[in-house]
Short mmCIF file of C-alpha atoms in Angstrom, two decimals:
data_model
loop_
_atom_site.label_atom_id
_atom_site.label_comp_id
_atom_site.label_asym_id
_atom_site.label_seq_id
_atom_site.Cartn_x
_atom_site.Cartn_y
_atom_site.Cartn_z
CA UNK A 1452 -16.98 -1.76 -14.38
CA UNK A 1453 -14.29 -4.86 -13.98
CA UNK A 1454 -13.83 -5.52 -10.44
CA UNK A 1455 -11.57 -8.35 -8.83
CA UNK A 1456 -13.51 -9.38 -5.91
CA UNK A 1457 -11.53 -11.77 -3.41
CA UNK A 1458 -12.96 -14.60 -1.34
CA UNK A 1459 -12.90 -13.77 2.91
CA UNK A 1460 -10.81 -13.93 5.37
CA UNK A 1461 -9.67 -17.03 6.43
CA UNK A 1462 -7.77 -18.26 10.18
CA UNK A 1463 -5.37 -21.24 9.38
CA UNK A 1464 -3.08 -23.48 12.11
CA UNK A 1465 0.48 -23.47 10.84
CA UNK A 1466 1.06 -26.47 8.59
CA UNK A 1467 -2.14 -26.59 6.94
CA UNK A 1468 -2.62 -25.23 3.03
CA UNK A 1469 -5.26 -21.93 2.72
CA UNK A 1470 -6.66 -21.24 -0.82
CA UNK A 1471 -7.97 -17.74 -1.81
CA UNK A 1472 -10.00 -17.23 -5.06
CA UNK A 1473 -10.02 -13.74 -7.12
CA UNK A 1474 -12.66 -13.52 -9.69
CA UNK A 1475 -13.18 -11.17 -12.56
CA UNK A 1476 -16.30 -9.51 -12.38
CA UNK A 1477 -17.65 -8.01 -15.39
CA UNK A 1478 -15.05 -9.22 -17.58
CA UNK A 1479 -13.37 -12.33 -18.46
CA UNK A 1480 -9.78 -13.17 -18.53
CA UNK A 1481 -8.70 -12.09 -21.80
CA UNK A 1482 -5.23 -11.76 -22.31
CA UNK A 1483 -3.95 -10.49 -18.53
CA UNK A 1484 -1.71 -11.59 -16.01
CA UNK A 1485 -3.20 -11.75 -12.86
CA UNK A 1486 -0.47 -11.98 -9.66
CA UNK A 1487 -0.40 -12.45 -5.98
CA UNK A 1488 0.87 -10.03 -4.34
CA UNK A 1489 0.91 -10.19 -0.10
CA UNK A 1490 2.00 -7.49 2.47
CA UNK A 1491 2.12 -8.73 6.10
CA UNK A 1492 0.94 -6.43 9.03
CA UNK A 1493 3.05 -2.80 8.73
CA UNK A 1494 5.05 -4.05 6.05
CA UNK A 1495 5.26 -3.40 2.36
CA UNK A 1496 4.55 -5.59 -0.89
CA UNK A 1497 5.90 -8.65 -1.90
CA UNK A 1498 5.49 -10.25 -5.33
CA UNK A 1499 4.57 -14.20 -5.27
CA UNK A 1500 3.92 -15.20 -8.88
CA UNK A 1501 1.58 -14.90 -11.41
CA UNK A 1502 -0.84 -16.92 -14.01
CA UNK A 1503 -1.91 -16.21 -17.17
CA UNK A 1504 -4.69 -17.96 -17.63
CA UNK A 1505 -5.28 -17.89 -22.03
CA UNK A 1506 -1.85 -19.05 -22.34
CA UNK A 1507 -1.87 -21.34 -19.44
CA UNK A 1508 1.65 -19.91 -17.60
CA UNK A 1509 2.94 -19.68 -14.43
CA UNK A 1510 5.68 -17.95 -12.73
CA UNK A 1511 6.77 -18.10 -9.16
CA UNK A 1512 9.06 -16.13 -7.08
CA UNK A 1513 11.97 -18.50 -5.87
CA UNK A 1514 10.99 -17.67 -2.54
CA UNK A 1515 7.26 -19.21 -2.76
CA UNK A 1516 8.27 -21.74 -5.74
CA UNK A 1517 7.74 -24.74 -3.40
CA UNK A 1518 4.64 -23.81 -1.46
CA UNK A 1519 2.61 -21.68 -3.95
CA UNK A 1520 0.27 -23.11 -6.90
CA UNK A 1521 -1.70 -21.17 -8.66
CA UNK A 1522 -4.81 -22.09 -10.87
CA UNK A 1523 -7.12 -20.73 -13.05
CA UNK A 1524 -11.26 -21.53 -14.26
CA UNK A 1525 -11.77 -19.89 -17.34
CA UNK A 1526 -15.75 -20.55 -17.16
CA UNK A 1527 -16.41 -18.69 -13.85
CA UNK A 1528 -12.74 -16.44 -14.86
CA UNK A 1529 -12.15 -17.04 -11.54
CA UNK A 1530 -8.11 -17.49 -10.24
CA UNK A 1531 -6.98 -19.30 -6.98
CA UNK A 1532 -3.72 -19.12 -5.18
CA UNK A 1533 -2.84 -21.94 -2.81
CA UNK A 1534 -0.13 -21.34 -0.20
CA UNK A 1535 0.83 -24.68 1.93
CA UNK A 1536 2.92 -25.21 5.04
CA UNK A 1537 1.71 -21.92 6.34
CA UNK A 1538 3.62 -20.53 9.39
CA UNK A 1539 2.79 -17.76 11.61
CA UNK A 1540 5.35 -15.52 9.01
CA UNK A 1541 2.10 -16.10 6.36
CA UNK A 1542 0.14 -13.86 7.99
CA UNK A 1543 -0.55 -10.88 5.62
CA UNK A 1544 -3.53 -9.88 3.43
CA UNK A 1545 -3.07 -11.35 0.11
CA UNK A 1546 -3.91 -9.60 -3.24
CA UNK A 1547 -4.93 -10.16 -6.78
CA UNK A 1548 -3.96 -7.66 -9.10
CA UNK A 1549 -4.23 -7.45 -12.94
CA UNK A 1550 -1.64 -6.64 -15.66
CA UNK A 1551 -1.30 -6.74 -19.14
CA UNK A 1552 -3.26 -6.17 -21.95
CA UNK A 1553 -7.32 -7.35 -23.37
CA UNK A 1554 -5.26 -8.84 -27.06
CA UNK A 1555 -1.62 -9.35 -26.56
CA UNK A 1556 0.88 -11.45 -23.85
CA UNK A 1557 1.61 -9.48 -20.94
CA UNK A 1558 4.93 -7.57 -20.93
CA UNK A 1559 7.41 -7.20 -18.23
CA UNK A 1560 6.98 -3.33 -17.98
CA UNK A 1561 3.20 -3.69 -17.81
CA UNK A 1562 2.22 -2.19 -14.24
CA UNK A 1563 -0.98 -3.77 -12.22
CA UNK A 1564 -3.57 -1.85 -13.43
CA UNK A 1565 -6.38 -3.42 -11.03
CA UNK A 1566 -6.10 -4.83 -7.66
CA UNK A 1567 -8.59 -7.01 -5.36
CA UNK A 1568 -9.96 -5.99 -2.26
CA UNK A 1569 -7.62 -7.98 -0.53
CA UNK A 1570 -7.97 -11.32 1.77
CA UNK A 1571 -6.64 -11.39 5.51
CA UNK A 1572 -4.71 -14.57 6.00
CA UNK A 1573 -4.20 -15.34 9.74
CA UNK A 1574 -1.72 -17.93 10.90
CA UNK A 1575 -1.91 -19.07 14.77
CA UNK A 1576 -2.37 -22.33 16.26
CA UNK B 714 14.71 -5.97 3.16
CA UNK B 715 13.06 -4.89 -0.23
CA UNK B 716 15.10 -4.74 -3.65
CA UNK B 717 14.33 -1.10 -4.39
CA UNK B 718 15.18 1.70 -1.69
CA UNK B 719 12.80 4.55 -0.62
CA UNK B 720 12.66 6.63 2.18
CA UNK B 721 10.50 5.41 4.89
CA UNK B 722 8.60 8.89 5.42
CA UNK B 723 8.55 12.50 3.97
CA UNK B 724 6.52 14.83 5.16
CA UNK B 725 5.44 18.63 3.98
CA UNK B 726 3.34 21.36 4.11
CA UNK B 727 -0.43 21.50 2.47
CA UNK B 728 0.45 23.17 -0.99
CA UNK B 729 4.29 22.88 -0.92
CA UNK B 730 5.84 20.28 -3.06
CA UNK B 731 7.58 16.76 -2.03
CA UNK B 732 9.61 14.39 -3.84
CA UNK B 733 9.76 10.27 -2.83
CA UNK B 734 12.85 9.08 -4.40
CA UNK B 735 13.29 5.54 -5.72
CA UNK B 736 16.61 3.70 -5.94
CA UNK B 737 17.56 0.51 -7.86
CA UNK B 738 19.77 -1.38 -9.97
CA UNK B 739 20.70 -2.07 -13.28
CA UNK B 740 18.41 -5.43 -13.48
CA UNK B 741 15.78 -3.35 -12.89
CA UNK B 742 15.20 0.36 -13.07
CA UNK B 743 18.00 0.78 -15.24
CA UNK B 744 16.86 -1.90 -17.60
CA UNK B 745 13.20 -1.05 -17.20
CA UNK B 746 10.46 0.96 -16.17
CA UNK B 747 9.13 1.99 -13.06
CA UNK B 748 5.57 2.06 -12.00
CA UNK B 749 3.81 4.06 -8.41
CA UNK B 750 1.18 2.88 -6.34
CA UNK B 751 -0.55 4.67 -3.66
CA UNK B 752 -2.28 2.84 -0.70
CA UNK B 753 -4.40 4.29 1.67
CA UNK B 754 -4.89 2.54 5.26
CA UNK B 755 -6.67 -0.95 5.28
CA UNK B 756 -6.85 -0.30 1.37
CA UNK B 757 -5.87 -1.88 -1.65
CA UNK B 758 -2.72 -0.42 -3.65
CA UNK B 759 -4.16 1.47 -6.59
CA UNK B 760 -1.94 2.48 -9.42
CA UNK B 761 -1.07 5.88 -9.89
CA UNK B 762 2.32 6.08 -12.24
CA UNK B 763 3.18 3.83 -15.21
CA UNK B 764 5.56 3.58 -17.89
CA UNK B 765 8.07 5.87 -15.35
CA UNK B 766 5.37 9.10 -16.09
CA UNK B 767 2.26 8.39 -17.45
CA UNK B 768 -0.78 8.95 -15.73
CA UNK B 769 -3.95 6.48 -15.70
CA UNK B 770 -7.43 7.97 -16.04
CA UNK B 771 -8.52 10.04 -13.45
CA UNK B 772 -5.39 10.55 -11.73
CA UNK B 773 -4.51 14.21 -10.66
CA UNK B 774 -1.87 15.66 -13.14
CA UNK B 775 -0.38 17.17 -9.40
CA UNK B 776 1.25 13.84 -9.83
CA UNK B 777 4.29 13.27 -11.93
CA UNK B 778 7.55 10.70 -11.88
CA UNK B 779 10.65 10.53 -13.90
CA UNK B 780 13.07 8.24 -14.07
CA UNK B 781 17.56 8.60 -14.78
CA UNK B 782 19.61 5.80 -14.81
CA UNK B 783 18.54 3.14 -11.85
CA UNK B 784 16.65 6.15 -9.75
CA UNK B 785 13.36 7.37 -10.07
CA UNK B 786 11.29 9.63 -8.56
CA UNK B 787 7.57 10.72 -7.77
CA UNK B 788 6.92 14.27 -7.25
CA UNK B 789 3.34 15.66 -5.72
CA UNK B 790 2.67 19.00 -6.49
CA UNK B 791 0.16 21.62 -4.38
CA UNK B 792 -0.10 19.19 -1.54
CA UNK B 793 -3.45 18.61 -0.54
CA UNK B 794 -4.34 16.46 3.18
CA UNK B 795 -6.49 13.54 0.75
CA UNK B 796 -2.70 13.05 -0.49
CA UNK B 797 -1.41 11.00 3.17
CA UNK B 798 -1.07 7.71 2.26
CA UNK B 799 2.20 5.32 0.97
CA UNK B 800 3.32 5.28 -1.87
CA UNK B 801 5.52 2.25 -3.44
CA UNK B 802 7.74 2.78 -6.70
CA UNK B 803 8.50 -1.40 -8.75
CA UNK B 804 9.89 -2.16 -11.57
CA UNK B 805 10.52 -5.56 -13.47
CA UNK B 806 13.71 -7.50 -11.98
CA UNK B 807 15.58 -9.15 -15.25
CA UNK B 808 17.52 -11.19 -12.32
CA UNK B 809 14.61 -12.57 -10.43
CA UNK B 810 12.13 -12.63 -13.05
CA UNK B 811 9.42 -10.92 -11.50
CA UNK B 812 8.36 -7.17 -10.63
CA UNK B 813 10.05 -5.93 -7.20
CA UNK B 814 8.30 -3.19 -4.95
CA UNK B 815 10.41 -0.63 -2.70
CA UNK B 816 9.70 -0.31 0.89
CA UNK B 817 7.05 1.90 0.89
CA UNK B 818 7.26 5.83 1.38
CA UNK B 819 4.50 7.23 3.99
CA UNK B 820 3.69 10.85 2.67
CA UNK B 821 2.75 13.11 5.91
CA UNK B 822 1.04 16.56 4.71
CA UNK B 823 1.77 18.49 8.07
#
């Protein structure tokens, strides 16, 4: 059974950088998209950009272009998203979720299929 | 503010019928599909609707969506309590390049 299983919580002071991992469990990459997706306390979902890792692209939402980078290790199919200049607003649980397909480039339409567990990003100083 | 438009609650009674409505634009549910997620408390979204009606694996057929012009909809059918939770309705944004996600829609069975 393919799981993504997220890395743990983690409490950050406002101006530092926080890094949260998302690995593939029983499977490897393939062909999917994987995406960050983050919904701050009571609120809804907010795309930030995604990585496909076999054909090495990114995309960012304009809003996270600048502070956002995310990576990928193919030999542990493990991806990372790395948010810097983190203000109190950052506070949210951040997800990994999966789209696309085992073979072929993801498509626009392609809806995330498979989501992490989530990772609780707290901002205070 | 979130680029697709849903109520913020509906509520029924167990067994009755409710509809969450969905409302867009042309740069994205009138130029592509739309997609539902359900998310419990303190849980992860989990995909319930894709391709504007198609159900994944193990989802309850009580569940259905359609989709006219840049509005969609999710319908639940013989509403059971299990069935409380939010739902979301995105779709791919040709402007911005990325999928957008309404505000959420908390279901109350009464």
């Amino acid at each position: 059974q393919v799981q993504l299983v997220q890395s743990g919580a983690e409490v950050e002071k406002p101006g530092s950088s926080v890094k949260v991992s998302c690995k593939v469990s029983g499977d490897t990459f393939r062909s999917y998209a994987f995406s960050w997706v983050r919904q701050a306390p009571g609120q809804g979902l907010e795309w930030m950009g995604e990585i496909t890792p076999v054909f090495r692209t990114t995309d960012y939402a304009q809003k996270f272009q600048d502070r956002v980078t995310l990576t990928a290790d193919a030999s542990t199919s493990t991806a990372y998203m790395e948010l810097s200049s983190l203000n109190s607003e950052d506070t949210a649980v951040y997800y990994c979720a999966r789209r696309g397909h085992e073979y072929s480039s993801p498509q626009p339409n392609d809806a995330f299929d498979l989501w992490g567990q989530g990772t609780t990003v707290s901002v205070s100083s | 503010q979130s680029v697709l438009t849903q109520p913020p609650s509906v509520s029924e009674a167990p067994r009755q019928r409710v509809t969450i409505s969905c409302s867009g634009s042309s740069s994205n549910i009138g130029n592509n599909v739309v997609n539902w997620y359900q998310q419990f408390p303190g849980k992860a979204p989990k995909l319930l609707i894709y391709y504007n009606r198609l159900l994944p694996s193990g989802v309850s057929d009580r569940f259905s969506a359609s989709k006219s012009g840049t509005s969609a909809s999710l319908a639940i059918s013989g509403l059971q309590s299990e069935d409380e939770a939010i739902y979301y309705c995105a779709a791919w944004d040709d402007r911005l390049n990325g999928p957008v996600f309404g505000g959420g829609t908390k279901l109350t069975v009464l």
